[in-house]
Amino acid sequence: MPTNWTERRVVITGLGVISSLGTEVDAFWNNIVAGKCGIKPITAFDTTNFDCKIAAEITDFDPVPDLPSPKEMRRTDRFTQFSVSAAHRALKDSGMDLDKLNRDEIGAFIGSGIGGLNTTEEQHKIYLAKGPGRLSPFMIPMLILNMGSGLFSMYYKLRGPNVATCSACATSTHAIGEAWRTIKMGDAVAMFAGGSEAAVCPLGVGGFCAMKAMSTRNDEPQRASRPFDKDRDGFVMGEGAGVILLEELEHAKARGAKIYAELVGYGNTADANHITAPSPEGEGAARCMKMALRSAGLNPQDITYINAHGTSTPQGDIAETQAIKTVFGDHAKKVAVSSTKGATGHMLGAAGAVEMAICAKAIEQGVIPPTINLDNPDPECDLDYVPHTARQKPVTAIVNNSFGFGGHNATIIAKKFVG
């Protein structure tokens, strides 16, 4: 294995996704390419008094096969179940045999933007009705957001670096970037990295409704999330998880791993501007993309595809468009840009990792996924957003953007692997 950190190359060898469009990567990818949408009326609770009544809700999820026992399901929040299941799928997809490896050198960075909101809500009801003596002894372990990462490491005896990132909607992109750094520095040979979210519950939906951040196009769920369209009126929440398996290249080659792509760059900046609004003209996002390009040793002209944060909010889509123009200059009009949140909804802390799985498949398949529902482009959003229909095109290098409340920005760059 290389001893100099600059010599260590990091590749993507496993993908795991839990989403409203599928819980197996290939099925999920096929639905994304086909322009399908996972948004529908919420069934988890009565939405009568809510402004937003729709979400990309997962209604057919069974966590039992991915947990050590059915009893564990009762001791874990929904977001943790998503985390463990997505990570299990990434492991399965990778073909990695943990019994043949040193588990001291394998870790997990799996975060969440909110954590166990369902548990918080349910336990608060019990407290009000029956008092503190009836609270579950598992309440705290269920709701704290590090349990996705922690329990996965326990279930699989992974004793390497283990952290749960939390940076709102940039959470899982930060997890992937920091896992990349960890492998580059020689502190691990493989890392499971990503994020999970399960906030389709009264407090989650109600809180975002109170901010006026959510779409109210309740009569057209499939058309409600419409990034870069002039008729967009807010984001639609999604739930689920995404986990990527990263490996040091020589470690991956030694076990004959399938390689989706090589992760080559990472940017991490702060807007230092506002708790929810992006910085003017996307200044912080632009600095983040520039940092990622610099660490990757690539020029803007080298990028084939940008998976945009593109949440379908009035301010955010314009700011990201401006940031892309700032960074890419003349190439901004030539590079393909799409937001897949029209299909998946906004999966909050899970979004970046799910979109990284999409980017890895785009590189592997030579297909750029579409931005669905882009019927009437906003005049201020005037790039090539690949509207409606996927595009066959060789994808040599991608940018994956994620931006979160609090002014958190994260960008990952990956490219086609060349041995």
Coordinates of C-alpha atoms in Angstrom, one line a residue:
M1 CA 0.0 0.0 0.0
P2 CA 1.3 3.5 -0.8
T3 CA 2.9 5.3 2.2
N4 CA 2.5 8.8 1.0
W5 CA -1.1 10.1 1.4
T6 CA -1.0 11.9 -2.0
E7 CA -0.3 8.5 -3.6
R8 CA -3.4 6.8 -2.1
R9 CA -6.2 6.5 -4.6
V10 CA -9.8 6.0 -3.4
V11 CA -12.4 4.2 -5.4
I12 CA -16.1 3.4 -5.1
T13 CA -16.8 -0.3 -4.9
G14 CA -20.3 -0.6 -3.3
L15 CA -23.6 1.2 -3.5
G16 CA -26.6 1.0 -1.2
V17 CA -29.8 2.9 -1.5
I18 CA -33.1 2.9 0.4
S19 CA -35.7 5.2 -1.3
S20 CA -39.2 5.6 -2.5
L21 CA -38.0 4.6 -6.0
G22 CA -36.5 1.3 -4.9
T23 CA -34.3 -0.4 -2.3
E24 CA -32.0 -2.1 -4.7
V25 CA -29.5 0.0 -6.7
D26 CA -30.3 -1.3 -10.1
A27 CA -34.1 -0.9 -9.7
F28 CA -33.6 2.5 -8.2
W29 CA -31.3 3.6 -11.1
N30 CA -33.6 2.3 -13.7
N31 CA -36.5 4.3 -12.2
I32 CA -34.3 7.5 -12.1
V33 CA -33.3 7.1 -15.8
A34 CA -36.9 6.4 -16.8
G35 CA -38.0 9.7 -15.2
K36 CA -40.2 8.1 -12.6
C37 CA -41.3 10.0 -9.4
G38 CA -41.6 8.6 -5.9
I39 CA -43.7 11.4 -4.5
K40 CA -47.3 10.6 -3.5
P41 CA -49.8 11.6 -0.7
I42 CA -48.5 10.9 2.8
T43 CA -49.9 7.8 4.4
A44 CA -47.9 7.8 7.7
F45 CA -50.2 10.3 9.4
D46 CA -53.3 12.4 8.9
T47 CA -52.3 15.5 6.9
T48 CA -55.7 17.3 7.1
N49 CA -54.2 20.3 9.0
F50 CA -50.9 20.4 7.1
D51 CA -50.2 22.8 4.2
C52 CA -48.0 20.1 2.5
K53 CA -49.7 16.7 2.2
I54 CA -47.2 14.9 0.0
A55 CA -43.7 13.3 0.3
A56 CA -41.5 10.7 -1.2
E57 CA -42.5 8.2 1.5
I58 CA -41.3 4.6 1.7
T59 CA -44.3 2.4 2.2
D60 CA -42.9 -1.1 1.6
F61 CA -39.7 -1.2 3.8
D62 CA -38.9 -4.3 5.8
P63 CA -35.8 -3.8 8.1
V64 CA -35.9 -7.3 9.6
P65 CA -33.6 -9.1 7.1
D66 CA -30.9 -6.5 7.7
L67 CA -31.0 -6.5 11.5
P68 CA -29.6 -9.3 13.8
S69 CA -33.0 -10.1 15.2
P70 CA -36.6 -8.8 15.1
K71 CA -36.1 -7.5 18.6
E72 CA -33.5 -5.1 17.3
M73 CA -36.2 -3.4 15.2
R74 CA -38.1 -2.4 18.3
R75 CA -34.9 -0.9 19.7
T76 CA -34.0 1.3 16.7
D77 CA -35.6 4.3 15.1
R78 CA -36.7 4.2 11.4
F79 CA -33.7 6.4 10.4
T80 CA -31.3 3.8 11.9
Q81 CA -33.0 1.0 10.2
F82 CA -32.6 2.8 6.9
S83 CA -28.9 3.4 7.7
V84 CA -28.1 -0.2 8.4
S85 CA -30.1 -1.5 5.5
A86 CA -28.4 0.9 3.0
A87 CA -25.0 0.0 4.4
H88 CA -25.8 -3.7 4.3
R89 CA -26.7 -3.3 0.6
A90 CA -23.5 -1.5 -0.1
L91 CA -21.6 -4.3 1.5
K92 CA -23.5 -6.9 -0.5
D93 CA -23.1 -5.0 -3.8
S94 CA -19.3 -4.7 -3.2
G95 CA -18.8 -8.5 -2.8
M96 CA -16.5 -7.8 0.1
D97 CA -15.9 -10.8 2.4
L98 CA -15.3 -9.2 5.8
D99 CA -14.1 -12.5 7.3
K100 CA -11.0 -12.3 5.1
L101 CA -10.2 -8.7 6.1
N102 CA -8.8 -6.8 9.0
R103 CA -11.9 -5.2 10.6
D104 CA -9.6 -2.7 12.5
E105 CA -9.0 -1.0 9.2
I106 CA -12.6 -0.7 8.1
G107 CA -14.9 2.0 9.4
A108 CA -18.2 3.9 8.9
F109 CA -19.1 7.6 8.6
I110 CA -22.9 7.5 8.4
G111 CA -24.8 10.6 9.5
S112 CA -28.2 12.2 9.7
G113 CA -29.5 15.7 9.5
I114 CA -32.2 15.2 12.1
G115 CA -31.9 11.7 13.6
G116 CA -34.7 9.9 15.4
L117 CA -37.5 12.4 15.1
N118 CA -40.1 9.6 15.1
T119 CA -38.8 8.4 18.4
T120 CA -38.8 11.9 19.8
E121 CA -42.4 12.5 18.8
E122 CA -43.7 9.1 20.0
Q123 CA -41.9 9.3 23.4
H124 CA -43.0 12.9 24.0
K125 CA -46.6 11.7 23.6
I126 CA -46.0 9.0 26.2
Y127 CA -44.4 11.5 28.6
L128 CA -47.4 13.8 28.3
A129 CA -49.9 11.0 28.8
K130 CA -48.2 8.8 31.3
G131 CA -45.3 10.7 32.8
P132 CA -41.5 10.2 32.8
G133 CA -41.6 6.8 34.4
R134 CA -43.1 5.3 31.2
L135 CA -40.5 6.5 28.8
S136 CA -38.6 3.8 27.0
P137 CA -35.1 3.0 28.4
F138 CA -34.1 2.8 24.7
M139 CA -35.4 6.4 23.9
I140 CA -32.0 8.1 23.9
P141 CA -30.1 5.4 22.0
M142 CA -32.9 5.3 19.5
L143 CA -33.1 9.1 18.8
I144 CA -29.4 10.1 18.8
L145 CA -28.2 10.5 15.3
N146 CA -24.9 8.6 15.6
M147 CA -26.7 5.2 16.0
G148 CA -26.9 4.5 12.3
S149 CA -23.1 4.6 12.1
G150 CA -22.6 3.0 15.5
L151 CA -24.9 0.1 15.2
F152 CA -23.8 -0.8 11.7
S153 CA -20.2 -1.1 13.1
M154 CA -21.5 -3.3 16.0
Y155 CA -23.5 -5.6 13.8
Y156 CA -20.5 -6.1 11.4
K157 CA -17.6 -5.7 14.0
L158 CA -16.0 -2.9 12.1
R159 CA -13.5 -1.3 14.5
G160 CA -12.0 1.4 12.3
P161 CA -12.8 5.1 12.3
N162 CA -16.5 5.8 13.1
V163 CA -18.2 9.2 13.0
A164 CA -21.7 10.4 12.4
T165 CA -21.7 13.7 10.5
C166 CA -24.5 16.2 10.9
S167 CA -24.7 19.2 8.6
A168 CA -28.3 19.3 7.5
C169 CA -28.8 18.6 3.8
A170 CA -25.0 18.4 3.3
T171 CA -24.6 15.6 5.9
S172 CA -23.9 12.6 3.7
T173 CA -21.8 14.4 1.2
H174 CA -19.6 15.5 4.1
A175 CA -19.5 11.9 5.3
I176 CA -18.2 10.7 2.0
G177 CA -15.7 13.5 1.7
E178 CA -14.3 12.9 5.2
A179 CA -14.2 9.2 4.6
W180 CA -12.2 9.9 1.5
R181 CA -9.7 11.9 3.6
T182 CA -9.5 9.2 6.2
I183 CA -8.5 6.6 3.6
K184 CA -6.1 9.1 1.9
M185 CA -4.4 9.6 5.2
G186 CA -3.9 5.9 5.8
D187 CA -6.3 5.6 8.8
A188 CA -8.5 3.0 7.0
V189 CA -8.5 0.9 3.9
A190 CA -12.3 0.9 3.5
M191 CA -15.1 3.1 4.7
F192 CA -18.9 2.9 4.5
A193 CA -20.1 6.5 4.1
G194 CA -23.4 8.2 3.7
G195 CA -26.5 9.3 5.5
S196 CA -30.1 8.5 6.5
E197 CA -33.3 10.5 7.1
A198 CA -36.8 9.5 8.4
A199 CA -38.6 12.8 9.0
V200 CA -41.9 12.1 7.2
C201 CA -43.8 12.5 10.5
P202 CA -46.0 15.3 11.9
L203 CA -43.1 17.2 13.5
G204 CA -40.9 17.0 10.5
V205 CA -43.4 18.0 7.9
G206 CA -45.1 20.5 10.2
G207 CA -41.8 22.2 11.0
F208 CA -40.8 22.7 7.3
C209 CA -44.3 23.8 6.5
A210 CA -44.0 26.5 9.2
M211 CA -40.9 27.8 7.4
K212 CA -42.9 28.0 4.2
A213 CA -40.2 25.8 2.6
M214 CA -42.5 23.0 1.3
S215 CA -44.4 22.7 -2.0
T216 CA -48.2 22.9 -1.6
R217 CA -48.9 21.3 -5.0
N218 CA -50.9 18.6 -3.2
D219 CA -53.2 17.8 -6.1
E220 CA -50.2 16.9 -8.4
P221 CA -47.7 15.0 -6.2
Q222 CA -45.7 13.7 -9.2
R223 CA -45.3 17.2 -10.5
A224 CA -44.7 19.1 -7.2
S225 CA -40.9 18.9 -7.1
R226 CA -39.7 20.9 -10.1
P227 CA -36.1 22.0 -9.8
F228 CA -35.2 25.1 -11.9
D229 CA -38.8 25.5 -13.1
K230 CA -40.3 29.0 -12.8
D231 CA -43.4 27.5 -11.2
R232 CA -41.6 25.8 -8.4
D233 CA -43.0 26.6 -5.0
G234 CA -40.7 24.7 -2.6
F235 CA -39.2 21.3 -2.0
V236 CA -40.9 18.0 -1.3
M237 CA -39.5 15.9 1.5
G238 CA -38.1 12.4 0.9
E239 CA -37.0 9.7 3.3
G240 CA -34.5 6.9 3.1
A241 CA -30.7 6.4 3.1
G242 CA -27.7 6.2 0.9
V243 CA -24.3 4.5 1.7
I244 CA -21.2 4.3 -0.5
L245 CA -18.4 1.9 0.1
L246 CA -15.0 3.6 -0.5
E247 CA -11.8 1.6 -0.7
E248 CA -8.1 2.3 -1.1
L249 CA -7.4 1.3 -4.7
E250 CA -4.7 -1.4 -4.0
H251 CA -7.0 -2.9 -1.4
A252 CA -9.9 -3.0 -3.9
K253 CA -7.7 -4.5 -6.6
A254 CA -6.2 -7.2 -4.3
R255 CA -9.7 -8.6 -3.7
G256 CA -10.8 -8.2 -7.3
A257 CA -13.5 -5.6 -6.6
K258 CA -15.7 -4.1 -9.2
I259 CA -14.9 -0.4 -9.4
Y260 CA -17.7 2.1 -10.2
A261 CA -15.5 5.2 -10.2
E262 CA -12.6 7.0 -8.5
L263 CA -13.3 9.7 -6.0
V264 CA -10.7 12.4 -6.6
G265 CA -11.9 15.7 -5.0
Y266 CA -13.7 17.2 -2.0
G267 CA -14.8 20.7 -1.1
N268 CA -16.1 21.9 2.3
T269 CA -17.0 25.6 2.9
A270 CA -19.4 27.7 4.9
D271 CA -21.5 30.6 3.7
A272 CA -21.3 32.4 7.0
N273 CA -24.4 34.3 5.9
H274 CA -27.8 33.1 7.0
I275 CA -29.4 30.2 8.9
T276 CA -31.5 29.0 5.9
A277 CA -30.8 31.3 2.8
P278 CA -27.8 30.7 0.5
S279 CA -25.2 33.4 0.3
P280 CA -25.7 36.0 -2.4
E281 CA -25.0 34.6 -5.9
G282 CA -24.1 31.3 -4.4
E283 CA -20.7 32.7 -3.3
G284 CA -20.1 29.9 -0.7
A285 CA -21.1 27.2 -3.0
A286 CA -18.8 28.5 -5.7
R287 CA -15.8 28.5 -3.3
C288 CA -16.8 24.9 -2.4
M289 CA -16.7 23.7 -6.0
K290 CA -13.4 25.5 -6.6
M291 CA -11.9 23.8 -3.6
A292 CA -13.1 20.4 -4.9
L293 CA -11.7 21.0 -8.3
R294 CA -8.4 22.1 -6.8
S295 CA -8.1 19.0 -4.7
A296 CA -9.0 16.8 -7.7
G297 CA -6.4 18.5 -9.9
L298 CA -9.1 19.1 -12.5
N299 CA -10.2 22.0 -14.6
P300 CA -13.8 23.0 -15.0
Q301 CA -13.6 21.8 -18.7
D302 CA -12.9 18.3 -17.4
I303 CA -16.4 17.9 -15.8
T304 CA -19.0 16.1 -17.9
Y305 CA -21.9 16.2 -15.4
I306 CA -23.0 18.1 -12.3
N307 CA -25.6 16.5 -10.0
A308 CA -27.0 19.7 -8.6
H309 CA -28.4 20.2 -5.1
G310 CA -31.4 21.7 -6.9
T311 CA -34.1 21.4 -4.3
S312 CA -36.9 23.2 -6.2
T313 CA -36.8 26.3 -3.9
P314 CA -37.1 29.8 -5.3
Q315 CA -33.8 31.1 -3.9
G316 CA -31.7 27.9 -3.8
D317 CA -32.0 27.0 -7.5
I318 CA -31.0 30.5 -8.7
A319 CA -28.0 30.7 -6.2
E320 CA -26.6 27.3 -7.4
T321 CA -27.0 28.3 -11.0
Q322 CA -25.1 31.5 -10.3
A323 CA -22.4 29.5 -8.5
I324 CA -22.0 27.1 -11.4
K325 CA -21.6 30.1 -13.8
T326 CA -19.0 31.6 -11.5
V327 CA -16.9 28.5 -11.3
F328 CA -17.3 27.1 -14.8
G329 CA -17.4 30.2 -16.9
D330 CA -18.0 29.5 -20.6
H331 CA -18.1 25.8 -19.8
A332 CA -21.2 26.3 -17.7
K333 CA -23.4 26.4 -20.8
K334 CA -21.8 23.1 -22.1
V335 CA -21.8 20.9 -19.0
A336 CA -24.8 18.8 -18.3
V337 CA -26.6 19.7 -15.0
S338 CA -29.5 17.9 -13.5
S339 CA -31.3 17.6 -10.2
T340 CA -32.8 14.2 -9.3
K341 CA -34.8 15.6 -6.4
G342 CA -37.8 15.9 -8.8
A343 CA -37.9 12.1 -8.6
T344 CA -36.7 11.3 -5.1
G345 CA -37.9 14.3 -3.2
H346 CA -35.4 16.0 -0.9
M347 CA -33.9 13.3 1.3
L348 CA -32.3 15.9 3.6
G349 CA -29.3 14.3 5.3
A350 CA -29.4 11.3 3.0
A351 CA -29.6 13.3 -0.3
G352 CA -25.9 13.6 -1.1
A353 CA -25.1 9.9 -0.7
V354 CA -28.1 8.8 -2.8
E355 CA -27.1 11.3 -5.4
M356 CA -23.5 10.0 -5.3
A357 CA -24.8 6.6 -6.0
I358 CA -26.6 8.1 -9.0
C359 CA -23.4 9.7 -10.1
A360 CA -21.5 6.5 -9.8
K361 CA -24.1 4.7 -12.0
A362 CA -24.0 7.6 -14.5
I363 CA -20.2 7.1 -14.9
E364 CA -20.6 3.3 -15.1
Q365 CA -23.5 3.4 -17.6
G366 CA -22.7 6.5 -19.6
V367 CA -26.1 8.0 -19.0
I368 CA -27.0 11.4 -17.5
P369 CA -30.2 11.3 -15.5
P370 CA -32.9 13.9 -16.2
T371 CA -34.4 16.8 -14.3
I372 CA -38.1 15.8 -14.4
N373 CA -40.9 18.4 -14.3
L374 CA -38.8 21.1 -15.9
D375 CA -41.6 22.4 -18.1
N376 CA -41.0 26.2 -18.0
P377 CA -37.4 27.0 -17.1
D378 CA -36.9 30.0 -14.8
P379 CA -35.2 32.7 -16.9
E380 CA -32.6 33.0 -14.1
C381 CA -31.9 29.3 -14.4
D382 CA -30.5 29.0 -17.9
L383 CA -28.1 26.1 -18.0
D384 CA -28.5 22.7 -19.7
Y385 CA -30.5 20.9 -17.0
V386 CA -31.3 17.7 -19.1
P387 CA -35.0 18.2 -19.0
H388 CA -37.5 15.3 -18.9
T389 CA -35.4 12.6 -20.6
A390 CA -32.1 10.9 -19.7
R391 CA -29.2 11.4 -22.1
Q392 CA -26.8 8.8 -23.4
K393 CA -23.3 10.3 -23.1
P394 CA -19.9 9.2 -21.9
V395 CA -19.5 10.5 -18.3
T396 CA -15.8 11.0 -17.5
A397 CA -16.0 13.2 -14.4
I398 CA -18.8 14.4 -12.2
V399 CA -19.5 17.1 -9.6
N400 CA -22.0 16.3 -6.8
N401 CA -23.2 19.3 -4.8
S402 CA -25.0 19.4 -1.4
F403 CA -25.8 22.6 0.5
G404 CA -27.5 22.7 4.0
F405 CA -29.2 25.0 6.4
G406 CA -26.5 26.7 8.5
G407 CA -24.6 27.6 5.4
H408 CA -22.9 24.2 5.0
N409 CA -21.5 23.4 1.5
A410 CA -20.1 20.1 0.3
T411 CA -18.9 19.0 -3.1
I412 CA -17.6 15.7 -4.2
I413 CA -15.8 15.0 -7.5
A414 CA -15.4 11.6 -9.0
K415 CA -14.2 10.4 -12.4
K416 CA -14.1 7.3 -14.5
F417 CA -11.6 4.9 -13.1
V418 CA -8.5 4.3 -15.2
G419 CA -6.1 1.7 -13.8

